[in-house]
XYZ file of C-alpha atoms in Angstrom:
269
model
C -31.652 27.246 -32.784
C -30.284 29.568 -30.415
C -30.830 27.337 -27.656
C -29.752 24.881 -29.943
C -26.286 26.183 -30.251
C -25.539 26.687 -26.624
C -26.709 23.194 -25.552
C -24.237 22.083 -28.078
C -21.707 24.278 -27.198
C -21.823 23.008 -22.828
C -22.212 19.925 -23.863
C -19.177 19.614 -25.362
C -17.837 22.033 -22.765
C -18.910 19.114 -20.528
C -17.198 16.214 -22.345
C -14.157 17.778 -22.807
C -13.274 18.729 -19.239
C -14.771 15.651 -18.858
C -11.880 13.812 -21.489
C -9.485 16.138 -19.369
C -10.730 14.976 -16.089
C -9.966 11.495 -16.361
C -6.553 12.084 -18.399
C -5.693 14.062 -15.050
C -6.837 11.118 -12.491
C -5.088 8.832 -14.360
C -1.020 10.899 -14.910
C -2.131 11.297 -11.196
C -2.510 7.460 -10.814
C 0.201 6.399 -12.134
C 2.504 7.672 -9.382
C 6.027 5.158 -10.090
C 7.911 4.970 -7.176
C 11.353 4.480 -6.973
C 12.315 1.641 -4.055
C 16.263 2.270 -5.049
C 17.868 6.280 -5.155
C 21.001 5.558 -6.932
C 22.914 6.118 -4.511
C 23.074 4.359 -0.832
C 20.925 1.307 0.544
C 19.280 3.259 3.670
C 16.274 2.314 3.116
C 16.821 -1.844 2.772
C 17.673 -3.885 5.482
C 19.765 -6.669 5.216
C 19.037 -10.512 6.658
C 22.004 -12.839 5.776
C 21.878 -16.808 6.882
C 23.938 -17.014 9.946
C 24.309 -13.622 10.989
C 21.952 -11.153 12.385
C 19.929 -9.342 11.612
C 21.167 -5.318 9.269
C 25.050 -7.183 9.332
C 25.844 -7.091 5.754
C 28.384 -9.390 6.332
C 31.261 -9.545 3.570
C 29.612 -5.967 1.969
C 27.769 -8.230 0.395
C 25.256 -5.502 -1.233
C 26.363 -2.531 -2.124
C 26.563 0.105 -4.226
C 28.787 2.115 -7.129
C 27.379 3.815 -10.265
C 24.256 3.219 -9.339
C 23.730 0.088 -9.926
C 22.985 -2.046 -6.711
C 25.542 -4.732 -6.933
C 25.918 -7.822 -4.914
C 29.854 -9.751 -4.838
C 31.486 -11.819 -2.411
C 34.933 -10.837 -2.448
C 35.469 -10.417 1.237
C 34.018 -14.088 1.408
C 35.950 -16.342 2.096
C 34.029 -19.848 2.745
C 30.728 -19.284 0.960
C 29.230 -22.092 3.765
C 25.679 -21.521 2.812
C 25.285 -17.652 3.147
C 23.003 -16.749 1.050
C 21.812 -13.773 1.578
C 18.508 -10.804 0.886
C 17.734 -6.261 1.123
C 15.008 -5.405 2.058
C 12.739 -2.224 1.229
C 11.682 -1.320 4.006
C 8.430 -1.424 4.257
C 5.498 -4.350 2.955
C 3.237 -4.139 -0.048
C 0.349 -5.720 -0.833
C -1.261 -5.091 -4.141
C 1.334 -3.818 -6.563
C 3.942 -3.504 -9.636
C 6.786 -4.025 -9.556
C 9.210 -3.309 -12.008
C 13.646 -3.418 -12.596
C 16.831 -4.671 -14.507
C 18.989 -6.990 -13.682
C 22.148 -8.786 -15.360
C 24.286 -11.071 -14.108
C 28.503 -10.999 -14.034
C 31.759 -12.226 -13.181
C 31.811 -16.047 -11.899
C 30.373 -18.426 -9.172
C 31.816 -17.904 -5.407
C 33.702 -21.525 -5.877
C 31.966 -22.356 -2.416
C 28.900 -21.823 -3.225
C 26.382 -24.845 -4.499
C 26.241 -25.146 -8.126
C 22.382 -24.321 -8.848
C 22.645 -21.211 -7.635
C 25.506 -20.787 -11.073
C 23.457 -18.125 -13.001
C 20.838 -17.836 -10.209
C 19.172 -14.622 -8.213
C 16.234 -13.273 -7.626
C 12.789 -11.478 -6.231
C 11.437 -12.905 -3.240
C 8.498 -10.931 -1.835
C 5.378 -11.313 0.133
C 8.393 -12.262 2.717
C 7.985 -12.755 6.263
C 9.622 -9.136 7.610
C 13.382 -9.868 7.435
C 13.853 -8.574 11.468
C 11.262 -11.771 12.085
C 14.279 -14.580 10.658
C 16.235 -16.095 13.395
C 19.854 -16.135 13.041
C 20.250 -19.805 11.798
C 17.451 -19.162 8.496
C 18.465 -20.036 5.247
C 15.300 -18.585 3.245
C 12.489 -16.658 4.301
C 8.828 -17.513 3.746
C 8.102 -16.216 0.539
C 6.959 -15.913 -2.945
C 10.418 -15.889 -5.378
C 10.547 -14.669 -8.713
C 13.647 -16.558 -9.705
C 16.773 -14.957 -12.555
C 18.215 -17.519 -14.327
C 20.782 -16.325 -17.302
C 21.529 -18.625 -19.848
C 24.483 -21.013 -20.235
C 25.957 -19.926 -23.295
C 25.646 -23.565 -24.065
C 22.389 -23.239 -26.955
C 20.405 -25.489 -24.639
C 17.063 -23.074 -23.354
C 17.030 -22.596 -19.652
C 13.687 -19.650 -18.918
C 14.120 -16.420 -16.357
C 11.140 -15.437 -14.423
C 10.162 -18.773 -12.403
C 8.427 -19.087 -10.127
C 10.098 -20.740 -6.551
C 8.166 -21.188 -3.225
C 11.048 -21.627 -0.180
C 7.867 -22.061 3.053
C 4.732 -20.692 0.886
C 2.674 -22.977 -2.217
C 0.173 -21.869 -5.698
C -2.124 -22.201 -7.342
C -1.322 -23.609 -10.709
C -3.725 -23.903 -13.241
C -6.088 -24.818 -10.788
C -4.425 -27.142 -8.830
C -2.089 -26.767 -5.599
C 1.267 -26.750 -7.238
C 3.613 -29.800 -5.965
C 6.998 -28.827 -6.863
C 9.171 -25.869 -5.477
C 9.807 -24.642 -8.501
C 7.730 -24.117 -11.776
C 9.761 -22.787 -14.824
C 8.294 -19.897 -17.348
C 7.778 -19.950 -20.863
C 10.693 -16.979 -20.800
C 13.941 -16.814 -23.737
C 16.799 -17.452 -22.789
C 19.717 -14.794 -21.832
C 22.514 -15.200 -21.975
C 25.221 -13.233 -21.216
C 25.779 -9.548 -19.082
C 23.210 -8.267 -20.653
C 20.900 -6.165 -18.838
C 17.285 -7.952 -18.634
C 14.175 -6.065 -17.751
C 12.235 -7.530 -15.637
C 7.909 -6.505 -13.691
C 6.523 -8.242 -10.944
C 1.927 -7.560 -10.937
C 0.707 -9.000 -7.286
C -2.905 -8.323 -6.659
C -2.535 -9.475 -2.744
C -3.715 -13.173 -2.281
C -5.815 -13.340 -5.405
C -3.163 -13.133 -8.798
C 0.635 -12.561 -9.419
C 2.126 -12.294 -13.155
C 5.886 -12.350 -14.885
C 6.850 -10.352 -16.866
C 10.223 -11.112 -18.617
C 11.745 -7.910 -20.847
C 7.616 -6.907 -21.210
C 6.753 -10.811 -22.162
C 4.421 -11.871 -19.766
C 5.930 -15.610 -19.348
C 4.299 -17.248 -16.152
C 0.448 -16.194 -14.699
C -0.545 -18.059 -11.056
C -2.574 -17.304 -7.915
C -3.368 -17.917 -3.865
C 0.472 -17.916 -2.335
C -0.233 -19.078 1.030
C 2.247 -20.695 3.765
C 3.377 -24.352 3.744
C 5.519 -26.659 2.185
C 9.226 -27.355 3.143
C 13.141 -26.478 2.289
C 12.988 -23.117 4.121
C 15.324 -24.134 6.968
C 15.482 -22.542 10.487
C 12.768 -20.281 11.145
C 11.143 -19.818 14.113
C 7.863 -21.967 14.069
C 5.310 -19.250 15.373
C 5.840 -17.420 11.900
C 5.159 -20.729 9.340
C 1.403 -21.825 9.104
C 0.180 -22.987 6.025
C -2.436 -22.860 4.294
C -2.299 -19.037 5.180
C -3.380 -16.873 2.573
C 0.110 -14.114 1.899
C -1.998 -10.864 1.468
C 1.338 -8.385 1.619
C 4.537 -9.700 2.753
C 7.617 -7.562 1.933
C 9.951 -7.833 -1.402
C 14.498 -7.808 -1.938
C 17.117 -8.846 -3.544
C 18.055 -11.738 -3.004
C 22.383 -12.863 -3.352
C 23.425 -16.930 -2.909
C 26.659 -17.250 -4.631
C 26.426 -16.122 -8.133
C 27.757 -11.927 -8.358
C 24.487 -9.666 -10.000
C 23.213 -6.302 -10.278
C 20.763 -4.785 -9.627
C 18.727 -1.259 -11.056
C 16.091 0.735 -11.905
C 13.841 -0.670 -8.983
C 10.029 1.265 -9.336
C 6.989 -0.063 -7.826
C 3.559 1.380 -8.532
C 0.947 0.791 -5.535
C -1.976 -1.230 -7.113
C -5.564 1.280 -5.897
C -6.342 -1.017 -3.608
C -3.142 0.396 -1.596
C -4.292 2.664 -1.963
C -7.145 4.019 -1.100
C -5.104 2.655 2.506
């Protein structure tokens, strides 16, 4: 009987230690990293159409009260000066989350399609390789759209593909943008966006906790991006990693709480 009791005690102890180890391991692995320190954009790089790399024309991207603000009050003519703010290092397998909101009015010289329109570019080419007159980075975009308060649906968390292509429902998608199944968000409310990227395989878009779009096999191809170095655009090349960027295209927008969780394949690097 004593041996049985001893054995049961040891088994209980082993199970307890094993569960504790698993819990501690999970807690160790679930380490979110903040990409924005709330004070400045020193860990980020800028590329704006018609300007050289790292010229933050018109103080387009600025920080105030823990928020990255995209503004155009120092612009004259908008002149298609589409811009992007890139985090300094590329990523491959990750879970990204942030909050965004649309504020103010569209710059009067910006294209009408950019009204309450912004996004996150991911699997992007290195911005240092972009030419001065390149308008859009070769990348995939998680597009953000704000409702127009007209009662009509306007989903957010969509996919757009400047210089890239994706596989959707088992075949190559032949459009530039693909609508999600999200709700419409009017006004200047904060919206939570998440992006799960598994290298060159699966991509998920999540808005306010709901998965609104899923596709796979992001790759170089298609059109829309212009003025790029042709050596960069290798059509058919699968995109396994790339840079993450916040978009500026004429509509004032705010970003905050930008965090990333590297997934297992990324941790092994």
